[in-house]
Coordinates of C-alpha atoms in Angstrom, one line a residue:
Chain A
M1 CA 0.0 0.0 0.0
K2 CA 2.9 2.3 0.7
R3 CA 4.1 1.8 -2.9
F4 CA 0.7 3.0 -4.1
K5 CA 0.8 6.1 -1.9
I6 CA 4.3 7.0 -3.2
L7 CA 3.2 6.3 -6.8
C8 CA 0.2 8.7 -6.4
L9 CA 2.3 11.4 -4.9
V10 CA 4.9 11.1 -7.7
I11 CA 2.1 11.3 -10.4
I12 CA 0.5 14.3 -8.7
F13 CA 3.9 16.0 -8.4
N14 CA 4.7 15.4 -12.0
L15 CA 1.3 16.7 -13.2
L16 CA 1.7 19.8 -11.1
M17 CA 5.2 20.4 -12.6
Y18 CA 3.8 20.0 -16.1
I19 CA 1.0 22.5 -15.4
S20 CA 3.4 25.1 -13.9
V21 CA 5.9 24.8 -16.8
S22 CA 3.2 24.9 -19.5
A23 CA 1.5 27.8 -17.8
A24 CA 4.8 29.8 -17.8
Q25 CA 5.1 29.0 -21.6
T26 CA 1.6 30.1 -22.3
H27 CA 2.0 33.4 -20.6
K28 CA 5.3 34.2 -22.4
S29 CA 4.1 36.2 -25.3
P30 CA 5.3 35.0 -28.8
S31 CA 8.0 36.8 -30.6
L32 CA 7.0 39.0 -33.6
W33 CA 8.4 36.3 -36.0
Q34 CA 6.3 33.6 -34.2
V35 CA 3.3 35.9 -34.6
Y36 CA 3.9 36.2 -38.3
Q37 CA 4.4 32.4 -38.7
Q38 CA 1.5 31.4 -36.5
S39 CA -1.1 34.1 -37.5
L40 CA -0.2 36.3 -40.5
Q41 CA 1.5 33.9 -42.9
S42 CA -1.7 31.8 -43.3
A43 CA -4.0 34.8 -43.5
K44 CA -5.9 35.9 -46.6
Y45 CA -4.8 39.2 -48.1
V46 CA -7.3 41.4 -49.9
D47 CA -6.3 44.7 -51.7
L48 CA -8.7 47.6 -50.9
T49 CA -7.1 50.0 -53.3
H50 CA -8.1 51.4 -56.8
T51 CA -5.4 51.3 -59.5
I52 CA -4.3 54.8 -60.4
T53 CA -4.8 55.5 -64.1
P54 CA -4.8 58.7 -66.2
S55 CA -8.6 58.3 -66.8
M56 CA -9.8 57.5 -63.3
P57 CA -12.7 59.4 -61.7
I58 CA -11.6 62.7 -60.2
W59 CA -13.4 65.8 -58.6
S60 CA -14.2 68.4 -61.3
G61 CA -12.0 71.0 -59.5
F62 CA -8.9 69.0 -60.3
A63 CA -7.3 68.5 -63.7
Q64 CA -6.6 64.9 -65.0
S65 CA -3.2 63.4 -64.5
K66 CA -0.8 62.4 -67.3
F67 CA 1.5 59.4 -67.5
Q68 CA 4.4 59.2 -70.0
A69 CA 7.5 57.1 -70.5
T70 CA 10.5 58.7 -68.6
I71 CA 12.8 60.7 -70.9
N72 CA 16.6 60.5 -71.0
P73 CA 17.5 64.1 -70.4
K74 CA 20.7 63.6 -72.6
S75 CA 18.9 62.3 -75.7
G76 CA 15.5 63.8 -75.1
K77 CA 14.0 60.4 -76.0
P78 CA 12.2 57.9 -73.7
Y79 CA 14.2 55.1 -72.2
T80 CA 13.2 51.8 -73.9
Y81 CA 13.7 48.1 -72.9
K82 CA 15.3 47.5 -76.3
Q83 CA 17.7 50.4 -76.3
D84 CA 18.5 50.9 -72.7
G85 CA 17.5 47.6 -71.0
F86 CA 14.9 49.3 -68.8
E87 CA 12.0 51.8 -68.7
A88 CA 10.6 54.1 -66.1
T89 CA 7.5 56.3 -65.8
H90 CA 7.0 60.1 -65.7
Y91 CA 3.9 61.1 -63.7
D92 CA 2.3 64.5 -63.9
L93 CA -0.2 64.4 -61.1
S94 CA -2.4 67.5 -60.8
T95 CA -3.4 66.7 -57.2
D96 CA -2.5 64.5 -54.3
Q97 CA -6.3 63.9 -53.9
L98 CA -6.4 61.0 -56.3
G99 CA -8.0 57.5 -56.1
T100 CA -7.6 55.7 -52.8
Q101 CA -6.4 58.3 -50.4
L102 CA -5.2 59.1 -46.9
D103 CA -6.0 62.7 -46.1
P104 CA -3.8 64.3 -43.5
P105 CA -5.4 67.2 -41.5
A106 CA -3.0 69.7 -43.3
H107 CA -5.2 69.3 -46.4
W108 CA -7.6 71.7 -44.7
N109 CA -5.5 73.1 -41.8
P110 CA -1.8 74.1 -42.1
D111 CA -1.4 74.0 -38.4
Y112 CA -1.7 70.2 -38.4
P113 CA 0.6 67.4 -39.8
A114 CA 1.2 67.0 -43.5
I115 CA 1.4 63.4 -45.0
D116 CA 5.1 63.1 -44.2
E117 CA 4.5 64.1 -40.6
L118 CA 2.1 61.3 -39.6
P119 CA 3.6 58.9 -37.0
A120 CA 5.0 55.5 -38.0
T121 CA 2.3 53.9 -35.9
Y122 CA 0.0 54.5 -38.9
A123 CA 1.0 51.0 -40.2
I124 CA -1.3 48.2 -39.2
R125 CA -4.6 48.2 -37.2
P126 CA -7.8 46.2 -36.5
L127 CA -10.2 46.8 -39.3
V128 CA -14.0 47.4 -38.7
V129 CA -16.3 47.3 -41.7
I130 CA -19.8 48.8 -41.2
P131 CA -22.2 47.9 -43.9
I132 CA -24.8 50.4 -45.2
Q133 CA -25.0 49.1 -48.8
D134 CA -28.6 47.8 -48.3
K135 CA -29.8 51.3 -47.2
V136 CA -27.7 52.9 -50.0
A137 CA -29.5 50.6 -52.5
K138 CA -32.8 52.3 -51.5
N139 CA -31.4 55.8 -51.1
A140 CA -28.2 56.8 -53.0
N141 CA -27.7 59.7 -50.6
Y142 CA -27.8 57.6 -47.4
H143 CA -25.3 58.7 -44.7
L144 CA -24.0 56.4 -41.9
T145 CA -25.7 57.2 -38.6
V146 CA -24.8 56.7 -34.9
Q147 CA -27.6 54.0 -34.9
D148 CA -25.8 52.1 -37.7
I149 CA -22.7 52.0 -35.5
L150 CA -24.6 50.8 -32.5
D151 CA -26.3 48.1 -34.6
W152 CA -22.9 46.9 -35.7
E153 CA -21.7 46.9 -32.0
K154 CA -24.8 44.9 -31.0
K155 CA -23.8 42.2 -33.5
H156 CA -20.0 42.3 -33.1
G157 CA -19.1 44.0 -29.8
K158 CA -17.6 47.4 -29.1
I159 CA -15.3 49.0 -31.7
P160 CA -11.7 48.7 -30.4
P161 CA -9.9 52.0 -29.7
G162 CA -7.2 52.8 -32.3
S163 CA -9.0 50.8 -35.1
V164 CA -9.7 51.8 -38.7
V165 CA -13.4 51.9 -39.5
F166 CA -14.4 51.6 -43.2
V167 CA -18.0 52.2 -44.3
R168 CA -19.2 49.7 -46.9
S169 CA -21.6 51.3 -49.4
D170 CA -20.7 49.5 -52.6
W171 CA -20.5 52.9 -54.3
S172 CA -17.1 51.8 -55.7
K173 CA -18.7 49.1 -57.8
Q174 CA -19.5 51.8 -60.3
W175 CA -15.9 53.1 -60.3
S176 CA -15.5 52.4 -64.0
D177 CA -18.1 55.2 -64.7
P178 CA -16.0 58.4 -65.2
Y179 CA -19.0 60.6 -64.2
I180 CA -19.3 58.9 -60.7
A181 CA -17.2 61.7 -59.1
S182 CA -19.6 64.4 -60.3
R183 CA -22.7 63.0 -58.6
T184 CA -24.2 65.2 -56.0
E185 CA -25.9 62.3 -54.2
F186 CA -23.7 59.6 -52.9
P187 CA -23.4 57.6 -49.7
G188 CA -21.8 59.6 -46.9
V189 CA -21.0 59.6 -43.2
K190 CA -23.0 61.9 -40.9
L191 CA -21.1 64.4 -38.8
E192 CA -22.6 62.9 -35.6
A193 CA -21.3 59.4 -36.7
L194 CA -17.8 60.8 -37.2
K195 CA -17.9 62.5 -33.8
F196 CA -19.2 59.3 -32.2
L197 CA -16.4 57.2 -33.8
H198 CA -13.6 59.6 -32.7
L199 CA -14.9 61.0 -29.4
Q200 CA -16.7 58.0 -28.0
R201 CA -14.7 55.1 -29.6
Q202 CA -11.3 56.7 -30.1
I203 CA -10.7 55.2 -33.6
L204 CA -7.5 56.0 -35.6
F205 CA -9.5 57.0 -38.7
H206 CA -12.5 56.2 -40.8
G207 CA -12.7 55.6 -44.5
H208 CA -15.4 55.6 -47.2
E209 CA -15.8 54.6 -50.8
P210 CA -16.7 57.9 -52.4
L211 CA -14.3 60.8 -52.9
D212 CA -16.0 63.0 -50.3
T213 CA -17.1 62.4 -46.8
D214 CA -20.7 63.6 -47.1
S215 CA -22.9 65.5 -49.6
T216 CA -23.5 68.6 -47.5
P217 CA -22.8 71.9 -49.3
N218 CA -20.0 72.8 -46.9
L219 CA -18.6 69.3 -46.5
E220 CA -19.3 69.5 -42.8
G221 CA -17.8 66.1 -42.0
E222 CA -14.5 66.5 -43.7
A223 CA -14.3 70.1 -42.3
W224 CA -14.7 68.9 -38.7
L225 CA -12.2 66.0 -39.1
L226 CA -9.4 67.9 -40.8
Q227 CA -9.9 71.2 -39.0
N228 CA -9.5 69.2 -35.7
G229 CA -6.4 67.1 -36.5
Y230 CA -8.0 63.9 -37.6
T231 CA -7.2 61.9 -40.8
Q232 CA -9.5 60.0 -43.1
A233 CA -9.4 57.5 -45.9
E234 CA -11.3 58.1 -49.2
G235 CA -11.9 56.1 -52.3
V236 CA -11.6 52.7 -50.5
A237 CA -12.5 49.6 -52.6
N238 CA -13.4 45.9 -52.4
L239 CA -15.1 46.1 -49.0
E240 CA -17.5 43.4 -50.0
Q241 CA -14.5 41.0 -49.9
V242 CA -13.6 41.6 -46.2
P243 CA -15.3 40.5 -43.0
E244 CA -17.2 43.1 -40.8
T245 CA -15.0 42.2 -37.9
G246 CA -11.8 40.3 -37.1
A247 CA -9.5 41.5 -40.0
L248 CA -6.5 43.8 -39.8
V249 CA -5.5 46.5 -42.3
V250 CA -2.0 47.4 -43.5
I251 CA -1.7 51.1 -44.3
G252 CA 0.9 52.4 -46.8
Y253 CA 1.5 55.8 -48.5
P254 CA 4.4 57.6 -50.0
K255 CA 6.2 60.2 -47.9
F256 CA 6.0 63.4 -49.9
Q257 CA 7.4 66.5 -48.0
G258 CA 4.6 68.8 -47.1
G259 CA 2.1 66.6 -49.0
L260 CA -1.6 67.0 -48.4
G261 CA -2.9 63.7 -49.6
G262 CA -1.7 60.2 -49.9
Y263 CA -1.8 57.9 -52.9
A264 CA -2.6 55.3 -50.3
R265 CA -2.5 51.5 -50.2
Y266 CA -4.8 49.5 -48.0
I267 CA -4.5 45.8 -47.7
A268 CA -6.8 43.8 -45.5
I269 CA -5.4 40.7 -43.6
C270 CA -8.4 38.3 -43.1
P271 CA -8.6 35.0 -41.2
P272 CA -7.2 32.0 -42.9
N273 CA -10.6 30.4 -43.5
W274 CA -11.9 33.6 -45.2
K275 CA -13.5 33.1 -48.6
Y276 CA -11.7 35.9 -50.4
G277 CA -8.0 36.9 -50.8
V278 CA -4.7 35.3 -51.5
S279 CA -2.2 33.6 -49.1
V280 CA 1.5 33.8 -48.7
G281 CA 3.2 30.9 -50.5
K282 CA 0.0 29.8 -52.4
I283 CA 0.7 32.1 -55.4
P284 CA 3.9 33.0 -57.3
E285 CA 5.6 35.7 -55.3
S286 CA 9.3 35.4 -55.7
P287 CA 9.9 34.9 -58.6
L288 CA 6.7 36.3 -59.8
Q289 CA 4.9 34.7 -62.8
K290 CA 5.4 35.9 -66.4
A291 CA 2.3 37.4 -67.9
D292 CA 1.0 36.1 -71.2
K293 CA 1.6 39.4 -73.0
P294 CA 4.4 41.9 -72.5
L295 CA 3.7 45.5 -71.3
H296 CA 3.7 48.2 -74.0
W297 CA 3.1 51.9 -74.0
D298 CA -0.4 52.7 -75.3
Q299 CA -0.2 56.1 -77.0
K300 CA -4.0 56.6 -77.1
L301 CA -4.7 55.8 -73.4
G302 CA -1.4 57.3 -72.3
V303 CA -0.5 54.4 -70.0
R304 CA 1.6 51.2 -70.1
L305 CA -0.7 48.2 -70.7
R306 CA -0.5 44.5 -71.6
Chain B
M1 CA -6.6 3.9 3.4
K2 CA -9.4 3.5 0.9
R3 CA -10.3 7.2 1.4
F4 CA -6.7 8.2 0.6
K5 CA -6.8 6.1 -2.6
I6 CA -10.0 7.8 -3.8
L7 CA -8.6 11.2 -2.9
C8 CA -5.5 10.5 -5.0
L9 CA -7.5 9.3 -8.0
V10 CA -9.8 12.4 -7.8
I11 CA -6.8 14.7 -7.6
I12 CA -5.1 13.0 -10.6
F13 CA -8.3 13.0 -12.6
N14 CA -8.8 16.7 -12.0
L15 CA -5.2 17.6 -12.9
L16 CA -5.5 15.6 -16.1
M17 CA -8.8 17.4 -16.9
Y18 CA -7.2 20.8 -16.3
I19 CA -4.2 19.9 -18.5
S20 CA -6.4 18.7 -21.4
V21 CA -8.6 21.8 -21.2
S22 CA -5.7 24.3 -21.0
A23 CA -3.9 22.4 -23.8
A24 CA -7.0 22.8 -26.0
Q25 CA -7.1 26.5 -25.2
T26 CA -3.3 26.9 -25.9
H27 CA -3.6 25.3 -29.3
K28 CA -6.5 27.4 -30.4
S29 CA -4.7 30.1 -32.4
P30 CA -5.6 33.7 -31.3
S31 CA -7.8 35.8 -33.6
L32 CA -6.1 38.5 -35.7
W33 CA -7.5 41.2 -33.4
Q34 CA -6.0 39.3 -30.4
V35 CA -2.7 39.1 -32.3
Y36 CA -2.9 42.9 -32.7
Q37 CA -3.8 43.6 -29.1
Q38 CA -1.3 41.2 -27.6
S39 CA 1.7 41.7 -29.9
L40 CA 1.5 44.5 -32.4
Q41 CA -0.1 47.3 -30.4
S42 CA 2.7 47.5 -27.8
A43 CA 5.5 47.1 -30.5
K44 CA 7.9 50.0 -31.5
Y45 CA 7.4 51.4 -35.0
V46 CA 10.4 52.7 -37.0
D47 CA 10.0 54.4 -40.4
L48 CA 12.6 53.1 -42.9
T49 CA 11.7 55.7 -45.6
H50 CA 13.3 58.8 -47.0
T51 CA 11.0 61.9 -47.3
I52 CA 10.4 62.7 -51.0
T53 CA 11.5 66.3 -51.8
P54 CA 12.2 68.2 -55.0
S55 CA 15.9 68.3 -54.2
M56 CA 16.6 64.7 -53.1
P57 CA 19.5 62.7 -54.5
I58 CA 18.6 61.1 -57.9
W59 CA 20.5 59.2 -60.6
S60 CA 22.0 61.6 -63.2
G61 CA 19.9 59.9 -66.0
F62 CA 16.7 61.2 -64.5
A63 CA 15.5 64.8 -64.3
Q64 CA 14.6 66.3 -61.0
S65 CA 11.0 66.4 -59.9
K66 CA 8.9 69.5 -59.3
F67 CA 6.2 70.2 -56.7
Q68 CA 3.7 73.0 -56.9
A69 CA 0.4 74.0 -55.3
T70 CA -2.6 72.5 -57.2
I71 CA -4.2 74.9 -59.6
N72 CA -8.0 75.5 -59.8
P73 CA -8.6 74.8 -63.6
K74 CA -11.5 77.4 -63.6
S75 CA -9.5 80.3 -62.1
G76 CA -6.0 79.2 -63.2
K77 CA -4.9 80.1 -59.6
P78 CA -3.7 77.8 -56.8
Y79 CA -6.2 76.7 -54.2
T80 CA -5.4 78.4 -50.9
Y81 CA -6.5 77.7 -47.3
K82 CA -7.6 81.4 -47.1
Q83 CA -9.7 81.5 -50.2
D84 CA -10.9 77.9 -50.7
G85 CA -10.5 76.3 -47.3
F86 CA -8.0 73.7 -48.5
E87 CA -4.9 73.2 -50.5
A88 CA -3.5 70.3 -52.6
T89 CA -0.2 69.5 -54.3
H90 CA 0.7 69.0 -57.9
Y91 CA 3.6 66.6 -58.5
D92 CA 5.6 66.5 -61.7
L93 CA 7.7 63.3 -61.1
S94 CA 10.2 62.6 -63.8
T95 CA 10.6 59.0 -62.8
D96 CA 9.1 56.3 -60.6
Q97 CA 12.7 55.5 -59.5
L98 CA 12.7 58.0 -56.7
G99 CA 13.8 57.9 -53.1
T100 CA 12.8 54.7 -51.1
Q101 CA 11.6 52.3 -53.8
L102 CA 10.1 49.0 -54.6
D103 CA 11.2 47.8 -58.0
P104 CA 8.9 45.4 -59.8
P105 CA 10.6 43.2 -62.4
A106 CA 8.8 45.0 -65.2
H107 CA 11.2 47.9 -64.6
W108 CA 13.7 45.8 -66.7
N109 CA 11.5 43.1 -68.2
P110 CA 8.0 43.8 -69.7
D111 CA 7.1 40.1 -69.5
Y112 CA 6.9 40.3 -65.7
P113 CA 4.5 42.2 -63.3
A114 CA 4.4 46.0 -63.1
I115 CA 3.9 47.6 -59.7
D116 CA 0.1 47.3 -59.8
E117 CA 0.4 43.6 -60.6
L118 CA 2.3 42.6 -57.4
P119 CA 0.1 40.3 -55.2
A120 CA -1.6 41.6 -52.0
T121 CA 0.7 39.3 -50.0
Y122 CA 3.4 42.0 -50.3
A123 CA 2.1 43.6 -47.1
I124 CA 3.9 42.5 -44.0
R125 CA 6.9 40.1 -43.5
P126 CA 9.6 39.1 -41.1
L127 CA 12.5 41.6 -41.4
V128 CA 16.2 40.4 -41.5
V129 CA 18.9 43.1 -41.3
I130 CA 22.4 42.1 -42.3
P131 CA 25.0 44.6 -41.1
I132 CA 28.0 45.4 -43.3
Q133 CA 28.6 48.9 -42.1
D134 CA 31.9 48.1 -40.4
K135 CA 33.3 46.7 -43.6
V136 CA 31.9 49.6 -45.6
A137 CA 33.6 52.0 -43.2
K138 CA 36.9 50.5 -44.4
N139 CA 36.0 50.0 -48.1
A140 CA 33.3 52.3 -49.5
N141 CA 32.8 49.9 -52.4
Y142 CA 32.2 46.8 -50.2
H143 CA 29.5 44.4 -51.4
L144 CA 27.6 41.9 -49.3
T145 CA 28.9 38.3 -49.7
V146 CA 27.5 34.8 -49.1
Q147 CA 29.9 34.6 -46.1
D148 CA 28.3 37.7 -44.5
I149 CA 24.9 36.0 -44.8
L150 CA 26.3 32.8 -43.3
D151 CA 27.9 34.8 -40.4
W152 CA 24.5 36.4 -39.7
E153 CA 22.8 32.9 -39.7
K154 CA 25.5 31.6 -37.3
K155 CA 24.5 34.3 -34.9
H156 CA 20.7 34.5 -35.4
G157 CA 19.6 31.2 -37.1
K158 CA 18.5 30.5 -40.6
I159 CA 16.8 33.3 -42.6
P160 CA 13.1 32.4 -42.7
P161 CA 11.6 31.8 -46.2
G162 CA 9.4 34.7 -47.4
S163 CA 11.2 37.2 -45.4
V164 CA 12.5 40.7 -46.4
V165 CA 16.3 41.1 -46.1
F166 CA 17.7 44.6 -45.8
V167 CA 21.4 45.2 -46.0
R168 CA 22.7 47.8 -43.5
S169 CA 25.6 49.8 -44.9
D170 CA 24.9 53.3 -43.2
W171 CA 25.3 54.8 -46.8
S172 CA 22.0 56.6 -46.2
K173 CA 23.5 58.7 -43.4
Q174 CA 25.0 60.9 -46.1
W175 CA 21.6 61.3 -47.8
S176 CA 21.7 65.1 -47.3
D177 CA 24.6 65.3 -49.8
P178 CA 23.0 65.8 -53.2
Y179 CA 26.1 64.3 -54.9
I180 CA 25.7 61.0 -53.1
A181 CA 23.8 59.5 -56.1
S182 CA 26.6 60.1 -58.6
R183 CA 29.3 58.2 -56.6
T184 CA 30.7 55.3 -58.6
E185 CA 31.9 53.5 -55.4
F186 CA 29.1 52.6 -52.9
P187 CA 28.1 49.6 -50.8
G188 CA 26.4 46.9 -52.9
V189 CA 25.2 43.3 -52.9
K190 CA 27.2 40.6 -54.8
L191 CA 25.3 38.6 -57.4
E192 CA 26.2 35.4 -55.6
A193 CA 24.7 36.8 -52.4
L194 CA 21.4 37.7 -54.3
K195 CA 21.3 34.2 -55.8
F196 CA 21.9 32.7 -52.4
L197 CA 19.1 34.7 -50.7
H198 CA 16.6 33.9 -53.4
L199 CA 17.6 30.3 -54.5
Q200 CA 18.8 28.9 -51.2
R201 CA 16.7 30.9 -48.7
Q202 CA 13.6 31.7 -50.7
I203 CA 13.3 35.3 -49.4
L204 CA 10.5 37.7 -50.7
F205 CA 13.0 40.5 -51.6
H206 CA 16.1 42.1 -50.5
G207 CA 16.8 45.9 -50.0
H208 CA 19.8 48.2 -49.9
E209 CA 20.4 51.8 -48.9
P210 CA 22.0 53.1 -52.2
L211 CA 20.0 53.7 -55.3
D212 CA 21.7 50.8 -57.2
T213 CA 22.2 47.2 -56.2
D214 CA 25.9 47.0 -57.1
S215 CA 28.6 49.1 -58.7
T216 CA 29.4 46.7 -61.6
P217 CA 29.3 48.5 -65.0
N218 CA 26.3 46.4 -66.3
L219 CA 24.5 46.4 -62.9
E220 CA 24.7 42.5 -62.9
G221 CA 22.7 42.1 -59.6
E222 CA 19.7 44.2 -60.6
A223 CA 19.8 42.7 -64.1
W224 CA 19.6 39.1 -62.7
L225 CA 16.9 40.0 -60.2
L226 CA 14.5 41.9 -62.5
Q227 CA 15.1 39.8 -65.6
N228 CA 14.1 36.8 -63.6
G229 CA 10.9 38.0 -62.0
Y230 CA 12.3 39.2 -58.6
T231 CA 11.6 42.5 -56.9
Q232 CA 13.9 44.6 -54.8
A233 CA 13.9 47.6 -52.4
E234 CA 16.2 50.6 -52.9
G235 CA 17.0 53.7 -50.9
V236 CA 16.1 52.1 -47.6
A237 CA 16.9 54.3 -44.5
N238 CA 17.3 54.2 -40.7
L239 CA 18.5 50.5 -40.6
E240 CA 20.6 51.4 -37.5
Q241 CA 17.4 51.8 -35.6
V242 CA 16.1 48.3 -36.1
P243 CA 17.2 44.9 -34.7
E244 CA 19.1 42.4 -36.9
T245 CA 16.4 39.8 -36.2
G246 CA 12.9 39.6 -34.7
A247 CA 11.2 42.6 -36.3
L248 CA 8.5 42.7 -39.0
V249 CA 8.3 45.1 -41.9
V250 CA 5.1 46.7 -43.3
I251 CA 5.3 47.3 -47.1
G252 CA 3.3 50.0 -48.8
Y253 CA 3.3 51.6 -52.3
P254 CA 0.8 53.3 -54.5
K255 CA -0.8 51.3 -57.2
F256 CA 0.0 53.1 -60.5
Q257 CA -1.2 51.2 -63.6
G258 CA 1.7 49.8 -65.5
G259 CA 4.1 51.5 -63.1
L260 CA 7.7 50.4 -63.0
G261 CA 8.8 51.7 -59.5
G262 CA 7.2 52.4 -56.2
Y263 CA 7.3 55.5 -54.1
A264 CA 7.5 52.9 -51.3
R265 CA 6.9 53.1 -47.6
Y266 CA 8.6 50.6 -45.2
I267 CA 7.8 50.7 -41.5
A268 CA 9.6 48.3 -39.1
I269 CA 7.6 46.8 -36.2
C270 CA 10.1 46.0 -33.5
P271 CA 9.7 44.3 -30.1
P272 CA 8.1 46.4 -27.3
N273 CA 11.3 46.7 -25.3
W274 CA 13.3 47.9 -28.4
K275 CA 15.2 51.2 -27.8
Y276 CA 14.0 53.0 -30.9
G277 CA 10.6 53.7 -32.4
V278 CA 7.2 55.0 -31.3
S279 CA 4.3 53.0 -29.9
V280 CA 0.6 53.1 -30.5
G281 CA -1.2 55.3 -27.9
K282 CA 2.0 56.8 -26.5
I283 CA 2.1 59.7 -29.0
P284 CA -0.7 61.9 -30.4
E285 CA -2.3 60.0 -33.3
S286 CA -6.0 60.9 -33.5
P287 CA -6.3 63.8 -33.1
L288 CA -2.7 64.6 -34.1
Q289 CA -0.8 67.4 -32.5
K290 CA -0.7 71.0 -33.8
A291 CA 2.7 72.0 -35.0
D292 CA 4.4 75.1 -33.6
K293 CA 4.4 76.8 -37.1
P294 CA 1.9 76.6 -39.9
L295 CA 2.8 75.0 -43.3
H296 CA 3.5 77.5 -46.1
W297 CA 4.6 77.3 -49.7
D298 CA 8.3 78.1 -50.0
Q299 CA 8.8 79.6 -53.5
K300 CA 12.5 79.2 -53.6
L301 CA 12.6 75.5 -52.5
G302 CA 9.4 74.7 -54.4
V303 CA 7.9 72.8 -51.5
R304 CA 5.5 73.3 -48.6
L305 CA 7.4 73.8 -45.4
R306 CA 6.9 74.9 -41.7

């Protein structure tokens, strides 16, 4: 019987040791490389960005942009693959308010940061997507309300502070229509909703699909945001391909000195079982895949095409 | 004695139950929002990007770029904060090979993807930083060798597949010198080292501080990379502020149709106890902080300044 007693005590001791060791391991947070390998590598990546083209929709107060092949200043002729082994592109961009954007507050208020002055923490955030596309289908001028936000929270929980909140209206599905930017009725975000998201929920910034925040005559939403030091995303795309909760968003934009808008890039990182998106290692990445046709300069469209 | 036996068995049963439940919880991978909250939010963010200015160093085969205030096409005059409530910027960029870059292979080979054709998985990756600055201090034309990579691996372990590998040379510390881009001797990367990184280690892409990959007359490294469907980063900065191992890098670039270079943004995400960088919530982010001076257009420098 004594042997049984000792055996029991040895088993109990070993089990307790195992528990204490594994508890210590559980509470040690993983390294950033482990985080990548365990959670980000297998995720689904969805691009939320419009391609910038010379003919894309633009506000009537801005001129169109022009692309051309980069000229060799010595010869005055464009560099060509055949002659020079490489090509490059010259961009004449009439505005930094183009396509998918990140507006710094200095766009409206010179006292606040320009695009190159935003902090490096504008890099990756939890992504909240609030759907209003059903209401927009009935009323093209529908604007997100505080109630829409509360309805989202009832379903998914409180919006986390510091997150990026994109408003899905499906407006961008008509992006190929060049007159889309001149419509006076489009889905917007009510000033009260912007105030709620920033003052009650402390989000980093919100974003919308149209090129303006709301359809009020004095752009009251954009005015309040940018006059008070907040940023916003405009011209966001493909929101029907991301979940309403649980994704992250990677934020990128070039760093132009004193710039007042960003030719931004937003890429959503969605859970591995998500139905849309591409995964690391599942598509050709390095080397990339050859296309079936070579790129060439299209004189009529003024852009390099396949 | 029977009571002791039962007690022992009950304790053992409960311990086993606890272990099986906690093991199940441990193996359930955290959601992406949990990953953000547990690992990314408290990280230190370091910008690895040069600010794009009209006077930045550029290869002599490209003309300088011009910035100007965006013009109202109706009045022919620039929009002003005072008159219009906002300003915007017109960029005349002679090349897409400018500052901190992401080169798609179509820069040298039209059969491979242009900048807008890179997959969305080019978004966030493990970051490896290989230091050669001590050797460069003795030989301005030093080029990274396979042995330098093996030395890094001896210290830190094998380079993970799919990672981004930046070569630290400290060349970018002289970025304020406008003649830096015309030097014929500068720190590079040997062709063998590029082949080793891609063919033996399956990295996503490498990056270097200078504006060219190597100082050979035919640019043999860049030629091999881009002719074979690989991408590369150029003009990377601030590598002395990131760890040699254990950080992640966020990759951003605008999506110009048929574009052959990226005005890229690279932001390193470093461990929370890292000595450099800024953290989410520890600096003003939303609203941002007012500057001590307003932005104004500087006619002489051709850029908006404080």
